[in-house]
Amino acid sequence: MKDIRRAHVAAVRNAIFKTVGLTQLSSSRRKNSKDVMAWKSSKEVEVAYNNLYEDETLIENITAAAFPSLSDASDESFSDMYIYTASVCDIILNPNYPSLDIAKKALELRFKKFKVFSNLFILLFENYLLIKINILGSHWRKRTP
């Protein structure tokens, strides 16, 4: 299981650098924590991290780049990989997370948090649509003879 997680994280990490255009740290296997924190506090990483939450398509583009076979996947499968990708992106680019290594616990916590937010957003959006439909429907009924 650890190898699968490692392969998926590597796919997301590579997709982040390719999609966002960030420069990677040196290729040494073990990164110096001082170097990691300097990289994470750089302006380009800060911009990329903020864009995760401001650019509506960025995480979707990273997910598609990391997992090209998902183009034929069901909405639920894509949604889960989207949330997984968002979790990995948040860890890698987050200036408050002191490492580039993806710990299982940190990944699980973010995945659960983002999954809850995703479900909440879907419920709020569905309620919004129902309210709009009801308003439009009542407005339309008033106008018809």
PDB file of C-alpha atoms in Angstrom:
ATOM      1  CA  MET A   1       0.000   0.000   0.000  1.00  0.00           C
ATOM      2  CA  LYS A   2       2.866   2.335   0.811  1.00  0.00           C
ATOM      3  CA  ASP A   3       4.284   1.842  -2.714  1.00  0.00           C
ATOM      4  CA  ILE A   4       0.933   2.780  -4.272  1.00  0.00           C
ATOM      5  CA  ARG A   5       0.724   5.904  -2.115  1.00  0.00           C
ATOM      6  CA  ARG A   6       4.328   6.774  -3.001  1.00  0.00           C
ATOM      7  CA  ALA A   7       3.609   6.354  -6.738  1.00  0.00           C
ATOM      8  CA  HIS A   8       0.448   8.480  -6.532  1.00  0.00           C
ATOM      9  CA  VAL A   9       2.197  11.188  -4.536  1.00  0.00           C
ATOM     10  CA  ALA A  10       5.049  11.222  -7.059  1.00  0.00           C
ATOM     11  CA  ALA A  11       2.536  11.574  -9.904  1.00  0.00           C
ATOM     12  CA  VAL A  12       0.846  14.514  -8.157  1.00  0.00           C
ATOM     13  CA  ARG A  13       4.188  16.118  -7.246  1.00  0.00           C
ATOM     14  CA  ASN A  14       5.374  15.924 -10.870  1.00  0.00           C
ATOM     15  CA  ALA A  15       2.029  17.286 -12.087  1.00  0.00           C
ATOM     16  CA  ILE A  16       2.295  20.227  -9.669  1.00  0.00           C
ATOM     17  CA  PHE A  17       5.720  21.208 -11.012  1.00  0.00           C
ATOM     18  CA  LYS A  18       4.617  20.717 -14.627  1.00  0.00           C
ATOM     19  CA  THR A  19       1.230  22.468 -14.301  1.00  0.00           C
ATOM     20  CA  VAL A  20       2.261  25.342 -12.050  1.00  0.00           C
ATOM     21  CA  GLY A  21       5.778  25.727 -13.442  1.00  0.00           C
ATOM     22  CA  LEU A  22       7.608  25.665 -10.125  1.00  0.00           C
ATOM     23  CA  THR A  23      11.312  24.994  -9.842  1.00  0.00           C
ATOM     24  CA  GLN A  24      12.108  21.897  -7.847  1.00  0.00           C
ATOM     25  CA  LEU A  25      14.596  21.604  -5.055  1.00  0.00           C
ATOM     26  CA  SER A  26      17.831  19.818  -5.837  1.00  0.00           C
ATOM     27  CA  SER A  27      17.424  16.167  -6.679  1.00  0.00           C
ATOM     28  CA  SER A  28      19.104  14.857  -3.547  1.00  0.00           C
ATOM     29  CA  ARG A  29      16.968  12.198  -1.886  1.00  0.00           C
ATOM     30  CA  ARG A  30      17.008  13.783   1.555  1.00  0.00           C
ATOM     31  CA  LYS A  31      16.136  17.435   1.594  1.00  0.00           C
ATOM     32  CA  ASN A  32      17.621  19.721   4.210  1.00  0.00           C
ATOM     33  CA  SER A  33      14.742  21.144   6.275  1.00  0.00           C
ATOM     34  CA  LYS A  34      16.235  24.625   5.985  1.00  0.00           C
ATOM     35  CA  ASP A  35      16.246  24.309   2.178  1.00  0.00           C
ATOM     36  CA  VAL A  36      12.665  23.001   2.183  1.00  0.00           C
ATOM     37  CA  MET A  37      11.417  25.869   4.335  1.00  0.00           C
ATOM     38  CA  ALA A  38      13.282  28.410   2.185  1.00  0.00           C
ATOM     39  CA  TRP A  39      11.683  26.903  -0.937  1.00  0.00           C
ATOM     40  CA  LYS A  40       8.221  26.837   0.658  1.00  0.00           C
ATOM     41  CA  SER A  41       8.534  30.466   1.723  1.00  0.00           C
ATOM     42  CA  SER A  42       9.564  31.609  -1.759  1.00  0.00           C
ATOM     43  CA  LYS A  43       7.257  33.952  -3.637  1.00  0.00           C
ATOM     44  CA  GLU A  44       6.606  31.446  -6.455  1.00  0.00           C
ATOM     45  CA  VAL A  45       5.486  28.737  -4.019  1.00  0.00           C
ATOM     46  CA  GLU A  46       3.344  31.238  -2.110  1.00  0.00           C
ATOM     47  CA  VAL A  47       1.613  32.231  -5.347  1.00  0.00           C
ATOM     48  CA  ALA A  48       1.103  28.580  -6.308  1.00  0.00           C
ATOM     49  CA  TYR A  49      -0.303  27.744  -2.864  1.00  0.00           C
ATOM     50  CA  ASN A  50      -2.745  30.664  -2.976  1.00  0.00           C
ATOM     51  CA  ASN A  51      -3.784  29.705  -6.501  1.00  0.00           C
ATOM     52  CA  LEU A  52      -4.837  26.281  -5.236  1.00  0.00           C
ATOM     53  CA  TYR A  53      -7.705  28.017  -3.484  1.00  0.00           C
ATOM     54  CA  GLU A  54      -8.321  30.874  -5.901  1.00  0.00           C
ATOM     55  CA  ASP A  55      -8.037  29.273  -9.358  1.00  0.00           C
ATOM     56  CA  GLU A  56     -11.095  27.090  -9.879  1.00  0.00           C
ATOM     57  CA  THR A  57      -9.380  24.836 -12.416  1.00  0.00           C
ATOM     58  CA  LEU A  58      -5.863  24.451 -11.018  1.00  0.00           C
ATOM     59  CA  ILE A  59      -6.434  21.334  -8.901  1.00  0.00           C
ATOM     60  CA  GLU A  60      -8.539  19.827 -11.684  1.00  0.00           C
ATOM     61  CA  ASN A  61      -5.679  20.430 -14.151  1.00  0.00           C
ATOM     62  CA  ILE A  62      -3.135  18.928 -11.741  1.00  0.00           C
ATOM     63  CA  THR A  63      -5.405  15.898 -11.215  1.00  0.00           C
ATOM     64  CA  ALA A  64      -5.789  15.405 -14.966  1.00  0.00           C
ATOM     65  CA  ALA A  65      -2.011  15.695 -15.465  1.00  0.00           C
ATOM     66  CA  ALA A  66      -1.237  13.295 -12.618  1.00  0.00           C
ATOM     67  CA  PHE A  67      -3.872  10.726 -13.543  1.00  0.00           C
ATOM     68  CA  PRO A  68      -4.605  10.940 -17.284  1.00  0.00           C
ATOM     69  CA  SER A  69      -6.508   7.642 -17.204  1.00  0.00           C
ATOM     70  CA  LEU A  70      -9.220   9.345 -15.127  1.00  0.00           C
ATOM     71  CA  SER A  71     -10.646  11.013 -18.225  1.00  0.00           C
ATOM     72  CA  ASP A  72     -12.980   8.013 -18.555  1.00  0.00           C
ATOM     73  CA  ALA A  73     -13.617   7.635 -14.806  1.00  0.00           C
ATOM     74  CA  SER A  74     -16.933   8.093 -13.085  1.00  0.00           C
ATOM     75  CA  ASP A  75     -17.664  11.391 -11.377  1.00  0.00           C
ATOM     76  CA  GLU A  76     -17.223   9.772  -7.964  1.00  0.00           C
ATOM     77  CA  SER A  77     -13.812   8.284  -8.835  1.00  0.00           C
ATOM     78  CA  PHE A  78     -12.626  11.587 -10.275  1.00  0.00           C
ATOM     79  CA  SER A  79     -13.953  13.408  -7.216  1.00  0.00           C
ATOM     80  CA  ASP A  80     -11.981  11.149  -4.874  1.00  0.00           C
ATOM     81  CA  MET A  81      -8.773  11.595  -6.881  1.00  0.00           C
ATOM     82  CA  TYR A  82      -9.439  15.342  -7.035  1.00  0.00           C
ATOM     83  CA  ILE A  83      -9.668  15.439  -3.236  1.00  0.00           C
ATOM     84  CA  TYR A  84      -6.564  13.244  -2.949  1.00  0.00           C
ATOM     85  CA  THR A  85      -4.698  15.601  -5.307  1.00  0.00           C
ATOM     86  CA  ALA A  86      -5.860  18.649  -3.351  1.00  0.00           C
ATOM     87  CA  SER A  87      -4.586  17.008  -0.152  1.00  0.00           C
ATOM     88  CA  VAL A  88      -1.143  16.283  -1.623  1.00  0.00           C
ATOM     89  CA  CYS A  89      -0.935  19.785  -3.132  1.00  0.00           C
ATOM     90  CA  ASP A  90      -1.795  21.347   0.211  1.00  0.00           C
ATOM     91  CA  ILE A  91       0.972  19.414   1.955  1.00  0.00           C
ATOM     92  CA  ILE A  92       3.644  20.049  -0.671  1.00  0.00           C
ATOM     93  CA  LEU A  93       2.953  23.763  -1.110  1.00  0.00           C
ATOM     94  CA  ASN A  94       1.794  24.640   2.414  1.00  0.00           C
ATOM     95  CA  PRO A  95       4.384  26.909   4.062  1.00  0.00           C
ATOM     96  CA  ASN A  96       3.270  25.682   7.501  1.00  0.00           C
ATOM     97  CA  TYR A  97       4.013  22.016   6.713  1.00  0.00           C
ATOM     98  CA  PRO A  98       7.768  21.657   7.284  1.00  0.00           C
ATOM     99  CA  SER A  99       8.470  18.827   4.845  1.00  0.00           C
ATOM    100  CA  LEU A 100       8.004  17.654   1.279  1.00  0.00           C
ATOM    101  CA  ASP A 101       7.461  14.094   2.488  1.00  0.00           C
ATOM    102  CA  ILE A 102       3.834  13.065   2.606  1.00  0.00           C
ATOM    103  CA  ALA A 103       3.148  11.363   5.925  1.00  0.00           C
ATOM    104  CA  LYS A 104       0.226   8.953   5.900  1.00  0.00           C
ATOM    105  CA  LYS A 105      -1.462  10.648   8.874  1.00  0.00           C
ATOM    106  CA  ALA A 106      -1.193  14.153   7.396  1.00  0.00           C
ATOM    107  CA  LEU A 107      -2.587  12.899   4.092  1.00  0.00           C
ATOM    108  CA  GLU A 108      -5.492  11.112   5.790  1.00  0.00           C
ATOM    109  CA  LEU A 109      -6.402  14.177   7.858  1.00  0.00           C
ATOM    110  CA  ARG A 110      -6.421  16.485   4.849  1.00  0.00           C
ATOM    111  CA  PHE A 111      -8.330  13.989   2.728  1.00  0.00           C
ATOM    112  CA  LYS A 112     -11.067  13.722   5.374  1.00  0.00           C
ATOM    113  CA  LYS A 113     -11.212  17.509   5.777  1.00  0.00           C
ATOM    114  CA  PHE A 114     -11.412  18.179   2.039  1.00  0.00           C
ATOM    115  CA  LYS A 115     -13.960  15.361   1.590  1.00  0.00           C
ATOM    116  CA  VAL A 116     -16.215  16.967   4.226  1.00  0.00           C
ATOM    117  CA  PHE A 117     -15.837  20.388   2.596  1.00  0.00           C
ATOM    118  CA  SER A 118     -16.541  18.889  -0.814  1.00  0.00           C
ATOM    119  CA  ASN A 119     -19.720  17.202   0.415  1.00  0.00           C
ATOM    120  CA  LEU A 120     -20.794  20.378   2.211  1.00  0.00           C
ATOM    121  CA  PHE A 121     -20.197  22.447  -0.931  1.00  0.00           C
ATOM    122  CA  ILE A 122     -22.271  20.015  -2.996  1.00  0.00           C
ATOM    123  CA  LEU A 123     -25.141  20.204  -0.495  1.00  0.00           C
ATOM    124  CA  LEU A 124     -25.001  23.996  -0.385  1.00  0.00           C
ATOM    125  CA  PHE A 125     -24.927  24.211  -4.178  1.00  0.00           C
ATOM    126  CA  GLU A 126     -27.868  21.801  -4.507  1.00  0.00           C
ATOM    127  CA  ASN A 127     -29.862  23.826  -1.972  1.00  0.00           C
ATOM    128  CA  TYR A 128     -28.998  27.019  -3.839  1.00  0.00           C
ATOM    129  CA  LEU A 129     -30.253  25.485  -7.079  1.00  0.00           C
ATOM    130  CA  LEU A 130     -33.472  24.305  -5.433  1.00  0.00           C
ATOM    131  CA  ILE A 131     -34.123  27.766  -4.014  1.00  0.00           C
ATOM    132  CA  LYS A 132     -33.448  29.358  -7.413  1.00  0.00           C
ATOM    133  CA  ILE A 133     -35.782  26.882  -9.122  1.00  0.00           C
ATOM    134  CA  ASN A 134     -38.508  27.556  -6.562  1.00  0.00           C
ATOM    135  CA  ILE A 135     -38.127  31.328  -6.923  1.00  0.00           C
ATOM    136  CA  LEU A 136     -38.127  31.166 -10.703  1.00  0.00           C
ATOM    137  CA  GLY A 137     -41.019  28.714 -10.665  1.00  0.00           C
ATOM    138  CA  SER A 138     -43.155  30.897  -8.413  1.00  0.00           C
ATOM    139  CA  HIS A 139     -42.278  33.980 -10.483  1.00  0.00           C
ATOM    140  CA  TRP A 140     -43.182  32.138 -13.677  1.00  0.00           C
ATOM    141  CA  ARG A 141     -46.484  30.857 -12.234  1.00  0.00           C
ATOM    142  CA  LYS A 142     -47.489  34.405 -11.248  1.00  0.00           C
ATOM    143  CA  ARG A 143     -46.901  35.667 -14.791  1.00  0.00           C
ATOM    144  CA  THR A 144     -48.903  32.965 -16.609  1.00  0.00           C
ATOM    145  CA  PRO A 145     -52.656  33.503 -17.023  1.00  0.00           C
TER     146      PRO A 145
END
